[in-house]
Coordinates of C-alpha atoms in Angstrom, one line a residue:
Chain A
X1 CA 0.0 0.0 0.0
X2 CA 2.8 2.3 -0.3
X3 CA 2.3 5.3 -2.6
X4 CA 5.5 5.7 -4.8
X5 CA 6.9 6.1 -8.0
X6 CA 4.0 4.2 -9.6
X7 CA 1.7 7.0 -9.1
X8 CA 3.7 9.6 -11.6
X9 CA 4.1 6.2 -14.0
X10 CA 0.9 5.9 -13.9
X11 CA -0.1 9.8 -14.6
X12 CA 2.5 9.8 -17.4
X13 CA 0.9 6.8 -19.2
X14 CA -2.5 8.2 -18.6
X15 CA -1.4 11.5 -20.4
X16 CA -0.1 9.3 -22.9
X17 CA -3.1 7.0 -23.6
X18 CA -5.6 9.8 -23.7
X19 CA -3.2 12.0 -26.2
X20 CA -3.4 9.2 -28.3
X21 CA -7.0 8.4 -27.7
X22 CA -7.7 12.1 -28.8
X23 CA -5.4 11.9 -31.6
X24 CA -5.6 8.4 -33.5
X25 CA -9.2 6.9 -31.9
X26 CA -11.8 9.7 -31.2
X27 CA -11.8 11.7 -34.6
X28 CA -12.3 8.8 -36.9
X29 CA -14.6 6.7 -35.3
X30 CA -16.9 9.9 -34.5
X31 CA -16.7 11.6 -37.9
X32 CA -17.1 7.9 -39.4
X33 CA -20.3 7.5 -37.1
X34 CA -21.5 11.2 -38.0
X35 CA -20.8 10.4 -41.7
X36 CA -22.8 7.1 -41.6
X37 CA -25.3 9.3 -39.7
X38 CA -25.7 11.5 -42.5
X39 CA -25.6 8.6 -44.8
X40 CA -28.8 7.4 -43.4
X41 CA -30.6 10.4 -42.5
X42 CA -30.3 11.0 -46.3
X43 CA -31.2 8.3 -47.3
X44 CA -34.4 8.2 -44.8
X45 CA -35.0 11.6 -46.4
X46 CA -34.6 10.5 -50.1
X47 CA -37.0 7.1 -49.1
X48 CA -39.4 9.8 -47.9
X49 CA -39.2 12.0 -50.8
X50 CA -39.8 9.4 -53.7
X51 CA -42.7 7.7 -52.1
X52 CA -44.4 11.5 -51.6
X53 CA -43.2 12.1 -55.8
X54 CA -44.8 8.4 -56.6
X55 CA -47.9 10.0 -55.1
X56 CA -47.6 12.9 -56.6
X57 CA -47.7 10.9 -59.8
X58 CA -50.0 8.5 -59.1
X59 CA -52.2 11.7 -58.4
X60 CA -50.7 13.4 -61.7
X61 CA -51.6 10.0 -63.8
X62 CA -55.1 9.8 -62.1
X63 CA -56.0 13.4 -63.5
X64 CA -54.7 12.9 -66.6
X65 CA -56.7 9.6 -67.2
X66 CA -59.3 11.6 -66.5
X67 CA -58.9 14.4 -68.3
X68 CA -58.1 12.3 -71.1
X69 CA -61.4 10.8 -70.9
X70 CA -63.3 13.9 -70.6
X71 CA -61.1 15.0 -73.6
X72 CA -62.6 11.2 -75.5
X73 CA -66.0 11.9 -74.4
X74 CA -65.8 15.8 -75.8
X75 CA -64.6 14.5 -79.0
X76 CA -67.5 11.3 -79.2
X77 CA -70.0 14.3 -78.6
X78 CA -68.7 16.5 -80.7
X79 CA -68.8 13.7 -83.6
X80 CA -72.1 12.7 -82.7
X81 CA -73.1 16.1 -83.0
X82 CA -71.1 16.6 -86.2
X83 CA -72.9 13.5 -87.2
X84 CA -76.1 14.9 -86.5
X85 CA -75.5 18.0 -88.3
X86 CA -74.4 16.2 -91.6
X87 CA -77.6 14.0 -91.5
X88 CA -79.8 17.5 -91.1
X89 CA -78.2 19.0 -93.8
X90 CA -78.5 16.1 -95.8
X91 CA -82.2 15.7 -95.4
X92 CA -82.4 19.4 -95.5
X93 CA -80.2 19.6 -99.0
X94 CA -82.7 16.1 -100.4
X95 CA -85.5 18.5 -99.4
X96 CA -84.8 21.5 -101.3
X97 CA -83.2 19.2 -104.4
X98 CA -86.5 17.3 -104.4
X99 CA -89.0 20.8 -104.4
X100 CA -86.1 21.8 -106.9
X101 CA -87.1 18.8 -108.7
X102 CA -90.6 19.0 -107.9
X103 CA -91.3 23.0 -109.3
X104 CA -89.2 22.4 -112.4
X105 CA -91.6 19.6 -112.8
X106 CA -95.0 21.6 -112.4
X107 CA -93.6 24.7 -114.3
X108 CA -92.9 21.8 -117.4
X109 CA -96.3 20.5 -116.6
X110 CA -98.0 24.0 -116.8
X111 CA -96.0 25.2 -119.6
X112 CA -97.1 21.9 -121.4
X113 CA -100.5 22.2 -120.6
X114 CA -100.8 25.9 -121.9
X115 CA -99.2 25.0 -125.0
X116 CA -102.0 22.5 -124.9
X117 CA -104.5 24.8 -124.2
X118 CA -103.2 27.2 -126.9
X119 CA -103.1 24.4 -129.5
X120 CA -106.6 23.3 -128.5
X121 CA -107.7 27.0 -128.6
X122 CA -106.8 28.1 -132.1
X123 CA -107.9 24.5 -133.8
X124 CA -111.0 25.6 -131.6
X125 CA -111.1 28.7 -133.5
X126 CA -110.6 26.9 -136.6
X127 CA -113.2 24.3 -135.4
X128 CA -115.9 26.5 -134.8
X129 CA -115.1 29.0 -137.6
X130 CA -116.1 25.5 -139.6
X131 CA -119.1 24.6 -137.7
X132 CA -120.7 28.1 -138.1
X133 CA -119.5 28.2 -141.9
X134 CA -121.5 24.8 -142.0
X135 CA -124.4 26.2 -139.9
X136 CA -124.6 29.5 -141.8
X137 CA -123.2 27.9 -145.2
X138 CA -121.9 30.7 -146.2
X139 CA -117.7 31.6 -145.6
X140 CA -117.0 34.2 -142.9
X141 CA -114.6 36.4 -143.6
X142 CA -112.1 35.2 -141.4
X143 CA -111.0 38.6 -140.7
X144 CA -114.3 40.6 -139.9
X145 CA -114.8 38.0 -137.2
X146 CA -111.6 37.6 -135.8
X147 CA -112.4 39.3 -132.7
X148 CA -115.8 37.3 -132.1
X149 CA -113.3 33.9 -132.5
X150 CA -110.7 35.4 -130.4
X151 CA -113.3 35.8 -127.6
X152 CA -114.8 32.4 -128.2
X153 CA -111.3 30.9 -127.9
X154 CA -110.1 32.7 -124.8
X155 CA -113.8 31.8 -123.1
X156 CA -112.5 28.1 -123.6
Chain B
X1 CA -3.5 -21.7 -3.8
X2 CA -0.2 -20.9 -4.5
X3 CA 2.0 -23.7 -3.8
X4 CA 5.5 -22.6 -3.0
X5 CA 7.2 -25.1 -1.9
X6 CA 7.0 -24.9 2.1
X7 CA 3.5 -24.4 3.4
X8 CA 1.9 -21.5 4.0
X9 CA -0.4 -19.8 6.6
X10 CA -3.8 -18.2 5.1
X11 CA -2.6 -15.0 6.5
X12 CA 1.1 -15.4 4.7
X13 CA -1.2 -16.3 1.5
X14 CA -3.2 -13.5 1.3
X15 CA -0.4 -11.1 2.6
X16 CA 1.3 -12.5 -0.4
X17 CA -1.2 -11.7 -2.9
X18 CA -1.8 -8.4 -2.2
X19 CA 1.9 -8.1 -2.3
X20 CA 3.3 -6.0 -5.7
X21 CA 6.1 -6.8 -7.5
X22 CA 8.0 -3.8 -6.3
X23 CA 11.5 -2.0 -7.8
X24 CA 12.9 0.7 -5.9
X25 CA 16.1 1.8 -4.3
X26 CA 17.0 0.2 -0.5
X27 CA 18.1 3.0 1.4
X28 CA 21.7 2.7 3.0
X29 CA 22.1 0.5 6.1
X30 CA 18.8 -1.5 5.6
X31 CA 19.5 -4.7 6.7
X32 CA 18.3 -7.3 4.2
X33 CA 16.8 -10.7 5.6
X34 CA 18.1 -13.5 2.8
X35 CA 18.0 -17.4 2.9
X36 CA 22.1 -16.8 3.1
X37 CA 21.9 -14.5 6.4
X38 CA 21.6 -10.6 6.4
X39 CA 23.5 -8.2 4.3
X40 CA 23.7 -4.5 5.1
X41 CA 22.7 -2.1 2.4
X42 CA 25.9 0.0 1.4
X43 CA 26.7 3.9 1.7
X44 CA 24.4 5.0 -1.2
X45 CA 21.8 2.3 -1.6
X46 CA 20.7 0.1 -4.1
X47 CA 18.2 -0.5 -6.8
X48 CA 16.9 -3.9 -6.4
X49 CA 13.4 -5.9 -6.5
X50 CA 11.9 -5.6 -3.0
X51 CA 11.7 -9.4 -1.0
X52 CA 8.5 -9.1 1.1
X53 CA 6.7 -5.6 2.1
X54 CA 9.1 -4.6 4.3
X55 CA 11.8 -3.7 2.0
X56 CA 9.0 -2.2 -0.1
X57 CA 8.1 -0.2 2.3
X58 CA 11.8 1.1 3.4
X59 CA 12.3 1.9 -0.4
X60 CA 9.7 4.7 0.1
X61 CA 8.8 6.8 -3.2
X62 CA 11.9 6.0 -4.8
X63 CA 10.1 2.3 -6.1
X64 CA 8.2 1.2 -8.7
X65 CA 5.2 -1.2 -8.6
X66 CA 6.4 -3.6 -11.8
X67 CA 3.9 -5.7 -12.1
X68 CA 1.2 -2.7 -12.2
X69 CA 2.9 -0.4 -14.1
X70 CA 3.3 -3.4 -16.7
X71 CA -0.2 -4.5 -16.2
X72 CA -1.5 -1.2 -16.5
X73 CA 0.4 0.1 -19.6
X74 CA -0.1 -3.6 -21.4
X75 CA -3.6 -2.7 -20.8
X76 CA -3.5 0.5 -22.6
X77 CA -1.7 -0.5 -25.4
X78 CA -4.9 -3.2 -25.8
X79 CA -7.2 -0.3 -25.6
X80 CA -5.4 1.7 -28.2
X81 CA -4.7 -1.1 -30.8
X82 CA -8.7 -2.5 -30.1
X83 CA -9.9 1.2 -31.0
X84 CA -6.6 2.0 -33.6
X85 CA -8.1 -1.1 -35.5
X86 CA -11.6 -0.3 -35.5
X87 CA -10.9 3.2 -36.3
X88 CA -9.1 1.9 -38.9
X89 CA -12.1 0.4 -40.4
X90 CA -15.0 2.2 -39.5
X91 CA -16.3 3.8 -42.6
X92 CA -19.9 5.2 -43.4
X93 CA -21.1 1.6 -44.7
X94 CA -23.0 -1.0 -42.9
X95 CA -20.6 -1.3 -40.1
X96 CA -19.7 -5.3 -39.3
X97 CA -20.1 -7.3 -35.6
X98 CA -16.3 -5.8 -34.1
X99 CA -16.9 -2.3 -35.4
X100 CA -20.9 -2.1 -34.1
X101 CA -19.6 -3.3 -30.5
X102 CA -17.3 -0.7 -30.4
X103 CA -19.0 2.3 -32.0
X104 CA -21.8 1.3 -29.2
X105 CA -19.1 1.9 -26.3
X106 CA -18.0 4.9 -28.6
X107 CA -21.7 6.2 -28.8
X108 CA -22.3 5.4 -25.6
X109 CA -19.3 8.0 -23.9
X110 CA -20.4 10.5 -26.8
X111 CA -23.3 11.0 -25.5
X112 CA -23.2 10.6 -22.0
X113 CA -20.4 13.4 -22.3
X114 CA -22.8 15.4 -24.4
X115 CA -25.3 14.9 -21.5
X116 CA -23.4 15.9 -18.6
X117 CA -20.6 18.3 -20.3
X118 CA -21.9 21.4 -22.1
X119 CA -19.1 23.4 -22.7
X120 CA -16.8 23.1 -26.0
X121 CA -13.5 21.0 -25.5
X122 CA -12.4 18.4 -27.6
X123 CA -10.3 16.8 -25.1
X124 CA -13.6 15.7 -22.7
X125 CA -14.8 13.1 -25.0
X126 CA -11.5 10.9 -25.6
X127 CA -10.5 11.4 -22.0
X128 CA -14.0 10.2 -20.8
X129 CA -13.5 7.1 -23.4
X130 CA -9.6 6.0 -22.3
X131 CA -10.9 6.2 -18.9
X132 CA -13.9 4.1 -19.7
X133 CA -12.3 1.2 -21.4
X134 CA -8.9 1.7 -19.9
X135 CA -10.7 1.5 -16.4
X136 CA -12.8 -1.1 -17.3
X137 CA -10.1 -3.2 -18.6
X138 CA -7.6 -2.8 -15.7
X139 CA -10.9 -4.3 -13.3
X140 CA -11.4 -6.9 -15.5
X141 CA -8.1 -8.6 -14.8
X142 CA -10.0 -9.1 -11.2
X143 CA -12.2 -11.9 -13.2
X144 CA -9.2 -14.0 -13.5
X145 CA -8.6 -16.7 -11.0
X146 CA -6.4 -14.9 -8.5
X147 CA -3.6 -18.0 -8.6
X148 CA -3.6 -18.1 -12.2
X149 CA -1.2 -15.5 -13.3
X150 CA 0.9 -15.3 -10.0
X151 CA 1.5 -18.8 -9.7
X152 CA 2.4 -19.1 -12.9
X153 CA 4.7 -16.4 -13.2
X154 CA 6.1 -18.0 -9.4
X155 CA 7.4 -20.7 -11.4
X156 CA 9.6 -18.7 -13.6
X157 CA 11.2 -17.1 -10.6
X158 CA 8.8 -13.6 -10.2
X159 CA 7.9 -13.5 -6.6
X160 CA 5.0 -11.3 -6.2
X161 CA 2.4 -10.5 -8.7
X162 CA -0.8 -8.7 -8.8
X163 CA -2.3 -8.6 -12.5
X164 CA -5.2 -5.9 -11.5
X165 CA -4.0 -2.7 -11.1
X166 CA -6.8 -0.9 -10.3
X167 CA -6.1 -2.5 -6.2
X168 CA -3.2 -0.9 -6.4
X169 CA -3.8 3.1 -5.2
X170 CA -1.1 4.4 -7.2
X171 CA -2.8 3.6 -10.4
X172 CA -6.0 4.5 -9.3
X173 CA -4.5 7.9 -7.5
X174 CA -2.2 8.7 -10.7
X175 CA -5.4 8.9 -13.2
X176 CA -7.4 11.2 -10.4
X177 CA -4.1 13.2 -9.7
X178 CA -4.1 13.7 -13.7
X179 CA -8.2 14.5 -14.0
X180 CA -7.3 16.7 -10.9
X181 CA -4.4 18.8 -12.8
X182 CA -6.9 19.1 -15.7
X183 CA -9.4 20.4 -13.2
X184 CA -7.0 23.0 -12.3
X185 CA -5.9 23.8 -15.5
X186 CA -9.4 24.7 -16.7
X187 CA -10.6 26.1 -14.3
X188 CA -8.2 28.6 -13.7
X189 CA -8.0 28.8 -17.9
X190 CA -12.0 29.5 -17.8
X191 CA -12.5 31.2 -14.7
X192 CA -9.4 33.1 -14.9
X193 CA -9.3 35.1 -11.5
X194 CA -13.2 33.8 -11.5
X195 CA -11.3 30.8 -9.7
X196 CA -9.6 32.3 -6.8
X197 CA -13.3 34.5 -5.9
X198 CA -14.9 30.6 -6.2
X199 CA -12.3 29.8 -3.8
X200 CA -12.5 32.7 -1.3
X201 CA -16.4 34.2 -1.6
X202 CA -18.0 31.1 -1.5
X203 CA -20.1 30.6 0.7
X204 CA -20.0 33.6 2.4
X205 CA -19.3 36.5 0.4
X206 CA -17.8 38.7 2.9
X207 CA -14.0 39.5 3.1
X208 CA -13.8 38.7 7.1
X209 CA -14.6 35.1 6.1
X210 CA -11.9 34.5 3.2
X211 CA -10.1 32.1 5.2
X212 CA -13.0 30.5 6.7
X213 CA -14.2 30.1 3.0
X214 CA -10.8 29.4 1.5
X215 CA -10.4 26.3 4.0
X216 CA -13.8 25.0 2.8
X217 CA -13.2 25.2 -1.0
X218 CA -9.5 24.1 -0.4
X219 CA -11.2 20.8 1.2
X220 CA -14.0 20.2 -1.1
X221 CA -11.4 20.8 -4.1
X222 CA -9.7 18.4 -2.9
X223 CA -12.0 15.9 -1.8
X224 CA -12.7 15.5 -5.8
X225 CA -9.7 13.4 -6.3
X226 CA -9.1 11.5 -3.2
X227 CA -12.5 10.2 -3.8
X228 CA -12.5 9.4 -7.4
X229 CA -9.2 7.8 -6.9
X230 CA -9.8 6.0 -3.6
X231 CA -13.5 5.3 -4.6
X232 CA -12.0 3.1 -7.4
X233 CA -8.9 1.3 -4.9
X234 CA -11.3 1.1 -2.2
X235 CA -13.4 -1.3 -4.1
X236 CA -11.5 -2.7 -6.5
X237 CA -9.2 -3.8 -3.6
X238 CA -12.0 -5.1 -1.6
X239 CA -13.6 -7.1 -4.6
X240 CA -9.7 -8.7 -5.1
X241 CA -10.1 -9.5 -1.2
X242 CA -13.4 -11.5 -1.4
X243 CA -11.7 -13.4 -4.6
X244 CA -8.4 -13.7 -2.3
X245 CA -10.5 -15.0 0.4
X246 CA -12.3 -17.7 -1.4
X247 CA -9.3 -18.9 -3.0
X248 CA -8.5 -19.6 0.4
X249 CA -11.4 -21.2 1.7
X250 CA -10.3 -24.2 -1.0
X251 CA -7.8 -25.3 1.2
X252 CA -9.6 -25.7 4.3
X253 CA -10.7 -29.0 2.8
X254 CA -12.6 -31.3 0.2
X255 CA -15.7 -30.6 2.4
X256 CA -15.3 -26.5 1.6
X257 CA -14.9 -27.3 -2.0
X258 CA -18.4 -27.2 -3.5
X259 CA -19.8 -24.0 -1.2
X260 CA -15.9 -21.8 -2.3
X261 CA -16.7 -23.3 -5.7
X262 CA -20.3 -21.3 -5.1
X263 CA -19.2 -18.6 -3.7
X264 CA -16.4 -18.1 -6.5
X265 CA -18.9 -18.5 -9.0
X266 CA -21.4 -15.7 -7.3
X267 CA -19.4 -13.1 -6.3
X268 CA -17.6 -13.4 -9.9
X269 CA -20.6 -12.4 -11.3
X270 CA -21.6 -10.3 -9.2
X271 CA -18.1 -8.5 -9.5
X272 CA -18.7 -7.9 -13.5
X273 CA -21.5 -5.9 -12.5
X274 CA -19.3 -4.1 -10.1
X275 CA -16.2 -3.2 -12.2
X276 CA -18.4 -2.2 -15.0
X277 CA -20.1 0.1 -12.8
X278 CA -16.6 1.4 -11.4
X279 CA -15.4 2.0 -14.7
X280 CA -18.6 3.8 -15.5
X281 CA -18.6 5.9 -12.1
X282 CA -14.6 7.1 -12.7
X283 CA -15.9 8.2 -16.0
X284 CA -18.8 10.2 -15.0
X285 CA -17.5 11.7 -12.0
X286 CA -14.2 12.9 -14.3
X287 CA -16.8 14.4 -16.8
X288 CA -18.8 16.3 -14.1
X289 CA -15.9 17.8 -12.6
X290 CA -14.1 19.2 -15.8
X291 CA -17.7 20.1 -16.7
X292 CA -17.7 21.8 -13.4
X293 CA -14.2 23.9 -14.0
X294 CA -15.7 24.8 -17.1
X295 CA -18.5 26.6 -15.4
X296 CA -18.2 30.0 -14.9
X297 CA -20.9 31.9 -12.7

């Protein structure tokens, strides 16, 4: 139990061990644990980040399905419509073609039917300018009665 | 038990073991007691290994405790190629079984320094761990059989041997003497002439009571070291006791075998407990009071 020499020995090793300790053993394993800490904290933070971007797409791909289909269904109506629109003006193009077709017709018809009528007036004249020659048997001057025939024809 | 030839008494036993392996210089006229009669030390002394405590003793300071101061440095050299190595391969991967253990002790000082120390020096950290580990290692050495290493070395012709020294007071009062002149030097670094008013105006700020006051402080200041150190010794050597004691109790015959056997078994387990704690105290206590010369109020 005697206190001698041993005790500076001791406090000169002690020195020694903790120099060393702060020189060779302290600053690497600390800046190796700090670096390691970063290492994971990063990569806890980069985990973190692509799960909230793989929502943000999954939201991103969600709207643009949707908007997609709205976009679809915009263009079915629009061809629908378009559709639509051709058949009206189809029927409303057969329509006018076919009164086209229809007046062209009448006015042929008419025009036909007063030639018809003129024909069948002046061989009326000439039909009854015979008759009365044959009921008065005597010629009539074609000229002094020409307005008396005209009349008779236009009464027709 | 440690067989040396002749028997010996359970007192001369455990007197032997907690005998150290002592170097020092005989002062002149000691009379040496040898198998081949007595010599007389001559005009001037001599260096020699001490035979038995007397002549350790009668060296005085001028000795050296061999076997603890070998122990003790061997020990430290462990520490520092255990922690060169592993600082040596820690890296920022995925750190593998050796390196994790000792990052945990590592992480472990960090922050317990961090939680008791909240000023800024880079020596705190590194001191706390060497003392840890260092500490730690030195009580191990208490877990080995207590005839093991002595008897062993006995047959190669060393005398005395004890392998922990952490039971010897000059180990444990060389690393408090050392946290003691770092307590000085900061505090007086920090505090500057702060230090000396701690000293004398505390706790009665009045100038009539600066001696009153000085006395106090002197006392407490030094009660810091004495009881880090001697905390350490005091139950280190006590622990080395109980192990010294059992190992006797095996030769008090085959009938003592199986409850020493026990007993060995139970206190050794006990004990790891025990020098963990130590190691553990000796740290903390060396943190709080450099974290206490770092505060100024």
């Amino acid at each position: 139990m005697n206190i001698n020499l041993t005790l500076i020995g001791q406090m000169v090793a002690f020195v020694i061990f903790v120099w060393f300790c702060m020189k060779y053993v302290w600053p690497p394993i600390l800046a190796a644990m700090a670096e390691r800490e970063q290492k994971i904290a990063d990569g806890l933070a980069a985990a973190d980040r692509a799960s909230h971007d793989l929502e943000l797409a999954q939201e991103k791909a969600v709207e643009r399905l949707k908007e997609a289909k709205e976009e679809a269904a915009g263009i079915i109506d629009a061809a629908n419509k378009r559709a639509n629109q051709l058949v009206e003006e189809a029927k409303d193009a057969a329509v006018a073609e076919a009164d086209r077709v229809k007046a062209s017709a009448q006015a042929e018809i008419e025009l036909e039917a007063n030639r018809a009528r003129e024909q069948l007036r002046s061989q009326v004249a000439a039909l009854s300018l015979a008759g009365a020659e044959k009921v008065l048997g005597a010629a009539i001057d074609q000229n002094a009665h020409a307005d008396l025939v005209e009349k008779l024809a236009s009464e027709l | 038990m440690a067989a040396s030839g002749e028997t010996q008494t359970v007192s001369e036993y455990i007197v032997h073991h907690l005998t150290n392996l002592t170097y020092g210089k005989l002062p002149a006229g000691f009379e040496r007691h040898g198998a081949d009669g007595v010599h007389v030390v001559p005009e001037g002394g001599v260096w020699t290994f001490a035979h038995g405590g007397a002549e350790a003793s009668a060296m005085g300071f001028t000795a050296i405790h061999v076997d603890s101061m070998l122990w003790s440095i061997g020990l430290g050299v462990i520490f520092c190629w255990l922690f060169t190595r592993v600082a040596k391969k820690a890296s920022s991967g995925v750190p593998s079984g050796m390196v994790n253990a000792f990052e945990m002790i590592v992480g472990f000082v960090d922050n317990t320094v961090k939680d008791t120390f909240h000023g800024h020096n880079k020596l705190i950290a590194p001191l706390a761990l060497t003392i840890f580990v260092w500490v730690f290692l030195m009580n191990l050495m208490d877990l080995i059989p207590v005839d093991l290493v002595p008897h062993l070395l006995m047959l190669v012709g060393v005398p005395y041997q004890k392998i922990v020294p952490s039971t010897d007071p000059n180990i444990t009062m060389g690393m408090a003497v050392g946290v003691f002149i770092l307590m000085l030097y900061y505090s007086i670094k920090v505090k500057g002439f702060g230090f000396v008013k701690e000293l004398t105006l505390n706790p009665f700020n009045h100038p009539l009571f600066i001696p009153i006051n000085l006395f106090m402080e002197v006392v407490g200041l030094l009660a810091k070291p004495f009881s880090l150190g001697l905390r350490l010794f005091g139950n280190m050597y006590a622990g080395e006791m109980i192990f010294i004691l059992i190992a006797a109790l095996f030769s008090a015959g085959i009938a003592w075998m199986v409850p020493a056997g026990l007993l060995q078994i139970g206190w050794a387990i006990f004990h790891i407990l025990v020098i963990t704690l130590q190691a553990f105290i000796f740290m903390v206590l060396t943190i709080v009071y450099l974290s206490m010369a770092h505060e100024d109020h």
